[in-house]
GROMACS .gro file of C-alpha atoms in nm:
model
  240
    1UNK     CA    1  -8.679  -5.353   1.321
    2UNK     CA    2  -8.291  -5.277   1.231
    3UNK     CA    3  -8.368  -5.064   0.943
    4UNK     CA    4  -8.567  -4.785   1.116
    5UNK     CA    5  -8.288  -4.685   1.364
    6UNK     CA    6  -7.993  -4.681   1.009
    7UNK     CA    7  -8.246  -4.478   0.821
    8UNK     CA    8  -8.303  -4.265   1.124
    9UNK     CA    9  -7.910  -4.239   1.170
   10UNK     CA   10  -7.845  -4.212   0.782
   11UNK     CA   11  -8.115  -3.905   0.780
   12UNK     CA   12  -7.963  -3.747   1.038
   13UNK     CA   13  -7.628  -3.760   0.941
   14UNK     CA   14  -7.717  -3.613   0.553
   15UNK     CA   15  -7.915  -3.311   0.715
   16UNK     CA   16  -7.607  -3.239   0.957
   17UNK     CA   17  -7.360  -3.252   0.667
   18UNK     CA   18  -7.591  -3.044   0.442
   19UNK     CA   19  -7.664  -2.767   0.674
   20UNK     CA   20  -7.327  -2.799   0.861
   21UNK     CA   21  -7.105  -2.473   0.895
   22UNK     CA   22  -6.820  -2.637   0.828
   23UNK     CA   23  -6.621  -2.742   0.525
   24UNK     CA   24  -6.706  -3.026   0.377
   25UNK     CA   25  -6.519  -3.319   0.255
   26UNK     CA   26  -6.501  -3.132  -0.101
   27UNK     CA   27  -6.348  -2.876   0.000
   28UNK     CA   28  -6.004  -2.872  -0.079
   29UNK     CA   29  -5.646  -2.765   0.102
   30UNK     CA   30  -5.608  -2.482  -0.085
   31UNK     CA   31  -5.920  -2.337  -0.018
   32UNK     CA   32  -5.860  -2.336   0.352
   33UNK     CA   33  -5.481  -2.217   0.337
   34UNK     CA   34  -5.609  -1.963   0.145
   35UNK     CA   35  -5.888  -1.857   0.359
   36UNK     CA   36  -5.665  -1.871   0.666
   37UNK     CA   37  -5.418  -1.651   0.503
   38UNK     CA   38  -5.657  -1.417   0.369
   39UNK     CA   39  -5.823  -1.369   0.770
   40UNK     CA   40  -5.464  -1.346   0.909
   41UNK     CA   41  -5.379  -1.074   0.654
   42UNK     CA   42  -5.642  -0.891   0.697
   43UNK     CA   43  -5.612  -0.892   1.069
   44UNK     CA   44  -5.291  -0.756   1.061
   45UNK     CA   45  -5.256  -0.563   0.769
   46UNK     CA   46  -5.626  -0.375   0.686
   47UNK     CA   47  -5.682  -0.300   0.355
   48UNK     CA   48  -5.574  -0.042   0.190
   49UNK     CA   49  -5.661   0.156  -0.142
   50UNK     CA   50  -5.334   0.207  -0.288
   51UNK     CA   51  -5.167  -0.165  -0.439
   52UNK     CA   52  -4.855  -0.252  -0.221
   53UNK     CA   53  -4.542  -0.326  -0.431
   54UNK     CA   54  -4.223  -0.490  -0.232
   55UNK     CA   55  -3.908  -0.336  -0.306
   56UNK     CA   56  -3.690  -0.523  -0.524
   57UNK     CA   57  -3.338  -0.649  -0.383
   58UNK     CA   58  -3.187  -0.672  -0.705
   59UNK     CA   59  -3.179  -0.270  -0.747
   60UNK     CA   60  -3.093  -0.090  -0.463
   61UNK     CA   61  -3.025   0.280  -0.511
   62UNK     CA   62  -2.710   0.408  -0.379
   63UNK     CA   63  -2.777   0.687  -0.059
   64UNK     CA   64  -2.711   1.044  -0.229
   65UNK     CA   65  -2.392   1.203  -0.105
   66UNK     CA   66  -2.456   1.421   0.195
   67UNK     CA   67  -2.277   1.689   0.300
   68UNK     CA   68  -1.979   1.446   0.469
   69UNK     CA   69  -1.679   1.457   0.241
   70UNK     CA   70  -1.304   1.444   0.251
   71UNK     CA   71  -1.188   1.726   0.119
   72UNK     CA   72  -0.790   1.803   0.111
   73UNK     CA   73  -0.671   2.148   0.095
   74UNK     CA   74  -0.376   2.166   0.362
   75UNK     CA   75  -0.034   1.937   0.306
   76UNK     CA   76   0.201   1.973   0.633
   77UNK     CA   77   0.535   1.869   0.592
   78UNK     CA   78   0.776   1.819   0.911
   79UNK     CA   79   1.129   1.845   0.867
   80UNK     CA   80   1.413   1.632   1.052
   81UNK     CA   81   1.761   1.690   1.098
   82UNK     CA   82   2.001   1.441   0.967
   83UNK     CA   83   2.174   1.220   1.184
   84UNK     CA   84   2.389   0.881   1.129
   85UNK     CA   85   2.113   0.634   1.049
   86UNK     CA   86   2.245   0.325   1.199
   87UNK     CA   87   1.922   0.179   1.029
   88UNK     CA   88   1.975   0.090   0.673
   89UNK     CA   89   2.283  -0.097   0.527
   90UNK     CA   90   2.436   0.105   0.201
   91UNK     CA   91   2.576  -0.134  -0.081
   92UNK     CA   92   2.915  -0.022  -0.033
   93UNK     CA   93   3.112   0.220   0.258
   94UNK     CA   94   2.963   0.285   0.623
   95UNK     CA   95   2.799   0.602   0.735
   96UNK     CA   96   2.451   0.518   0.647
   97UNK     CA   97   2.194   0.856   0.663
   98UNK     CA   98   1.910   0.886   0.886
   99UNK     CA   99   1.729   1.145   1.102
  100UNK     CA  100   1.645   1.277   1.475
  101UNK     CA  101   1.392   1.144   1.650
  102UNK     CA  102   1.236   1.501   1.670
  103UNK     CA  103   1.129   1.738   1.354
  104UNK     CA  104   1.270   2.089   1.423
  105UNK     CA  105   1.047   2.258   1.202
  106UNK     CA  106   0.691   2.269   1.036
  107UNK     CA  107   0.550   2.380   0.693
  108UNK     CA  108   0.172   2.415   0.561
  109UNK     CA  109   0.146   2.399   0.161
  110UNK     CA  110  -0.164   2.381   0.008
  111UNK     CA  111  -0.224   2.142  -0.297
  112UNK     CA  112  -0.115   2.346  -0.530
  113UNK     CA  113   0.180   2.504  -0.393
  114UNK     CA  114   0.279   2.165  -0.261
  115UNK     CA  115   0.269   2.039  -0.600
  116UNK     CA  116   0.512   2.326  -0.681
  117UNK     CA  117   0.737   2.263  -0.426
  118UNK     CA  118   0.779   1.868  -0.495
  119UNK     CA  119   0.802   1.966  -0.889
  120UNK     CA  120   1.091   2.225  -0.804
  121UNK     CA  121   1.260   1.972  -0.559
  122UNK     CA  122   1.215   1.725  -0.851
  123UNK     CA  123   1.385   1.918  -1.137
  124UNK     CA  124   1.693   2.015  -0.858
  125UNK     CA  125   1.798   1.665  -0.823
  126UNK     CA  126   1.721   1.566  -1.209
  127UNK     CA  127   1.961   1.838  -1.240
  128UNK     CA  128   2.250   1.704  -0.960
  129UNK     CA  129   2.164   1.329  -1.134
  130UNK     CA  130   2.270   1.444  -1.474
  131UNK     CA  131   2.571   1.677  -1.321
  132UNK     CA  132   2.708   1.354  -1.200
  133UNK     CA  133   2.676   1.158  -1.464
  134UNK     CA  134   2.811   1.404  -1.706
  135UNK     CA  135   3.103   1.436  -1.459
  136UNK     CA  136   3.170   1.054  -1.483
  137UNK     CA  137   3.154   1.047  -1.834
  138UNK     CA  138   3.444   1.289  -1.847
  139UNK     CA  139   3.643   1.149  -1.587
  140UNK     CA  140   3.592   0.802  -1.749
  141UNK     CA  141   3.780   1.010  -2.087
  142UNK     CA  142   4.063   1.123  -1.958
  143UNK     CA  143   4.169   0.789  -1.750
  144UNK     CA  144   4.037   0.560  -2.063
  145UNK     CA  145   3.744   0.407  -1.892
  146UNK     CA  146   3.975   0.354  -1.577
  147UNK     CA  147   4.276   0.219  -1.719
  148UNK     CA  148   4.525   0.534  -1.706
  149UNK     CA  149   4.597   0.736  -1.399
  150UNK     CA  150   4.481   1.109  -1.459
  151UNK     CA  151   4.541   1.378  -1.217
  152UNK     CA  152   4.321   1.611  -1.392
  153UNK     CA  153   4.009   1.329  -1.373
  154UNK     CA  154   4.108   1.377  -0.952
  155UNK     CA  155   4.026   1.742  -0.976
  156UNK     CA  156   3.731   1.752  -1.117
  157UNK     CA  157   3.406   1.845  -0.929
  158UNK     CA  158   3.050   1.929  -1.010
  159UNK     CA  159   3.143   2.261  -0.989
  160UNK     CA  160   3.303   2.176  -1.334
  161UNK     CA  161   2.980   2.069  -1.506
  162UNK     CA  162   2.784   2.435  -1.592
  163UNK     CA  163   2.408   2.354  -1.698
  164UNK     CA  164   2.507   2.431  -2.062
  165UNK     CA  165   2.621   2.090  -2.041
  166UNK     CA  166   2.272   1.945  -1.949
  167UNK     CA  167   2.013   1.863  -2.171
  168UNK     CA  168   1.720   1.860  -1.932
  169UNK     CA  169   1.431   1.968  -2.187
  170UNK     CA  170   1.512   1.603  -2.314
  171UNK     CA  171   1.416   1.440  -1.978
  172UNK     CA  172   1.060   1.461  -1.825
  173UNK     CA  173   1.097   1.512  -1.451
  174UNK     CA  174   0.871   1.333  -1.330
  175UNK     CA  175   0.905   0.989  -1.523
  176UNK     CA  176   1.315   0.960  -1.424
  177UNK     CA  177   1.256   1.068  -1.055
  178UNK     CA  178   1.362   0.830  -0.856
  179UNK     CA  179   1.607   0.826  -0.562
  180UNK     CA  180   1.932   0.755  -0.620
  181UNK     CA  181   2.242   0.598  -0.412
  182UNK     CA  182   2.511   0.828  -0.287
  183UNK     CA  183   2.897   0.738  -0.250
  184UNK     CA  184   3.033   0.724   0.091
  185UNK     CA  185   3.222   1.024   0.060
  186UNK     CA  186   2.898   1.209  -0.065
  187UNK     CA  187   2.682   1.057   0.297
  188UNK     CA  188   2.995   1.220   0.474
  189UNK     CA  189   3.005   1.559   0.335
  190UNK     CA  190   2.627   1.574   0.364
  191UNK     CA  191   2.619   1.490   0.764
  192UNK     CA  192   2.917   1.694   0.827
  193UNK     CA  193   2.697   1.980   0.696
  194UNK     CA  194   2.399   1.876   0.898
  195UNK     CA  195   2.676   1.976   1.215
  196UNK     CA  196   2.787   1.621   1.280
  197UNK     CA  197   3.209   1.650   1.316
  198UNK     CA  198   3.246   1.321   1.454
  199UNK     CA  199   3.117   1.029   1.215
  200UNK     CA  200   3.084   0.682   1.471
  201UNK     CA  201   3.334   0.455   1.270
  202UNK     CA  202   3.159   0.118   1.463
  203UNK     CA  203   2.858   0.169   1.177
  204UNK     CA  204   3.152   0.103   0.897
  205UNK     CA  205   3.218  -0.274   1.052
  206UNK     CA  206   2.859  -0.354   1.135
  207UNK     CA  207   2.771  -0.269   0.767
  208UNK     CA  208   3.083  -0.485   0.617
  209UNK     CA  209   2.992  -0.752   0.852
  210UNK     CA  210   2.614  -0.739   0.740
  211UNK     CA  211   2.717  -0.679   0.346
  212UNK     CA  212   2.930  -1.031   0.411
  213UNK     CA  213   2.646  -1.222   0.597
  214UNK     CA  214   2.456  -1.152   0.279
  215UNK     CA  215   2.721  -1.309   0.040
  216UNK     CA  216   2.675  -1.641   0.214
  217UNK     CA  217   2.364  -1.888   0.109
  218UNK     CA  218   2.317  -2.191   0.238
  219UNK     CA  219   2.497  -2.472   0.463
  220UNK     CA  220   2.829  -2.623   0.420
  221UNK     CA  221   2.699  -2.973   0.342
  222UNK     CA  222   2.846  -3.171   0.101
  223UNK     CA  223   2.715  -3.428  -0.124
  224UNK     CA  224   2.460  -3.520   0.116
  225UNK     CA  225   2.266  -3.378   0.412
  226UNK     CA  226   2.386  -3.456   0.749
  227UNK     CA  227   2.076  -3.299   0.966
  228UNK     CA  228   2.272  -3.295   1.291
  229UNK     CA  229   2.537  -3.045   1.150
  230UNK     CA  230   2.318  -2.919   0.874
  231UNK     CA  231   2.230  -2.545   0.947
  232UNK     CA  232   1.938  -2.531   0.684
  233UNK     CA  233   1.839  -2.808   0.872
  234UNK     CA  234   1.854  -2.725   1.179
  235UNK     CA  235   1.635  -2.351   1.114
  236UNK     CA  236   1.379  -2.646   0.965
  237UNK     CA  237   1.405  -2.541   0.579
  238UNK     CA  238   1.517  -2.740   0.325
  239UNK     CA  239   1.905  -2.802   0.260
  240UNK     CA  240   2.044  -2.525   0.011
   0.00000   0.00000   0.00000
């Protein structure tokens, strides 16, 4: 009496799994995954005739130049007067140089007459640079590197020095320009002729008392470091 219902149940349960429209127990992960994918694909992405091919990230193709460029064609160039600078500290003498606060007059160059212009400026103070030093030369001749007193080294100028004396074709202009420091007596004459008569002598002692500051490095400890009077110390760096 017990096995007619199991054979009935057994029967049952192999025609349900043979006709069943689902999966059945062989069929594997993959197969599904894949199926799903393929429906969800499809729904959202219909099929097309031409293959699809991603764009590879490892060669990206620089955008073309457009018509946005930086072009230069126009150099302007404002001019200052000169005033005492009161701004920089010269290695020896007072009367540092500086300028107004306003330009008081404008130039346009373009490149290439810019180019002129700085090359010109260029070979004028090659030319002053070597005037000088051919002037030193000869004054260091007649007082025997220093040591004699010559009254004829006193009068000599750069008025003296013709440009026979100069041998500029041996000197590229552009490779020795540089700027170069000027003597206290040459800052003076040059802000006089800017129109300033009266020179402000205070700038003379703030630059010697700067120029002095300079000389001293360090604290005055001795020995060993007493933090309490030590000045390196007491800025919190280490004692010098």
């Amino acid at each position: 009496m017990e096995a007619g219902p199991s054979l009935s149940l057994k029967r049952r349960y192999e025609e349900v799994d043979s006709g069943s429209l689902f999966s059945t127990p062989k069929d594997s992960d993959d197969d599904i995954s894949s199926s799903d994918s393929a429906d969800s694909c499809d729904s959202l992405n219909p099929p097309s005739s031409t293959p699809f091919t991603p764009t590879s990230i490892l060669r990206q193709h620089k955008p073309s130049p457009g018509g946005k460029r930086v072009r230069f064609d126009v150099v302007t160039v404002y001019y200052f007067p000169r005033r005492q600078g009161f701004t920089s500290v010269p290695s020896q003498g007072g009367s540092s140089l500086g300028m107004a606060r306003h330009h008081s007059s404008i130039r346009h160059y373009t490149l290439g007459e810019f180019a002129r212009e700085q090359e010109s400026s260029h070979r004028h103070t090659l030319h002053q640079h070597l005037r000088q030093e051919k002037l030193n030369a000869r004054k260091m001749k007649l007082t025997r590197n220093g040591t004699v007193e010559c009254a004829q080294a006193d009068l000599l100028t750069l008025e003296d020095v013709s440009d026979e004396d100069l041998d500029v074709d041996a000197v590229e202009v552009d490779d020795c320009f540089f700027l170069q420091p000027l003597p206290t007596k040459r800052r003076r004459a040059l802000l006089r002729a800017s129109g300033i008569m009266r020179i402000d002598a205070r700038e003379k002692a703030e630059l010697r008392a700067i120029r002095l500051s300079r000389e001293e490095c360090g604290c005055d400890c001795r020995l060993f470091c007493d933090p309490r009077h030590c000045g390196c110390s007491q800025a919190g760096i280490k004692c010098q």
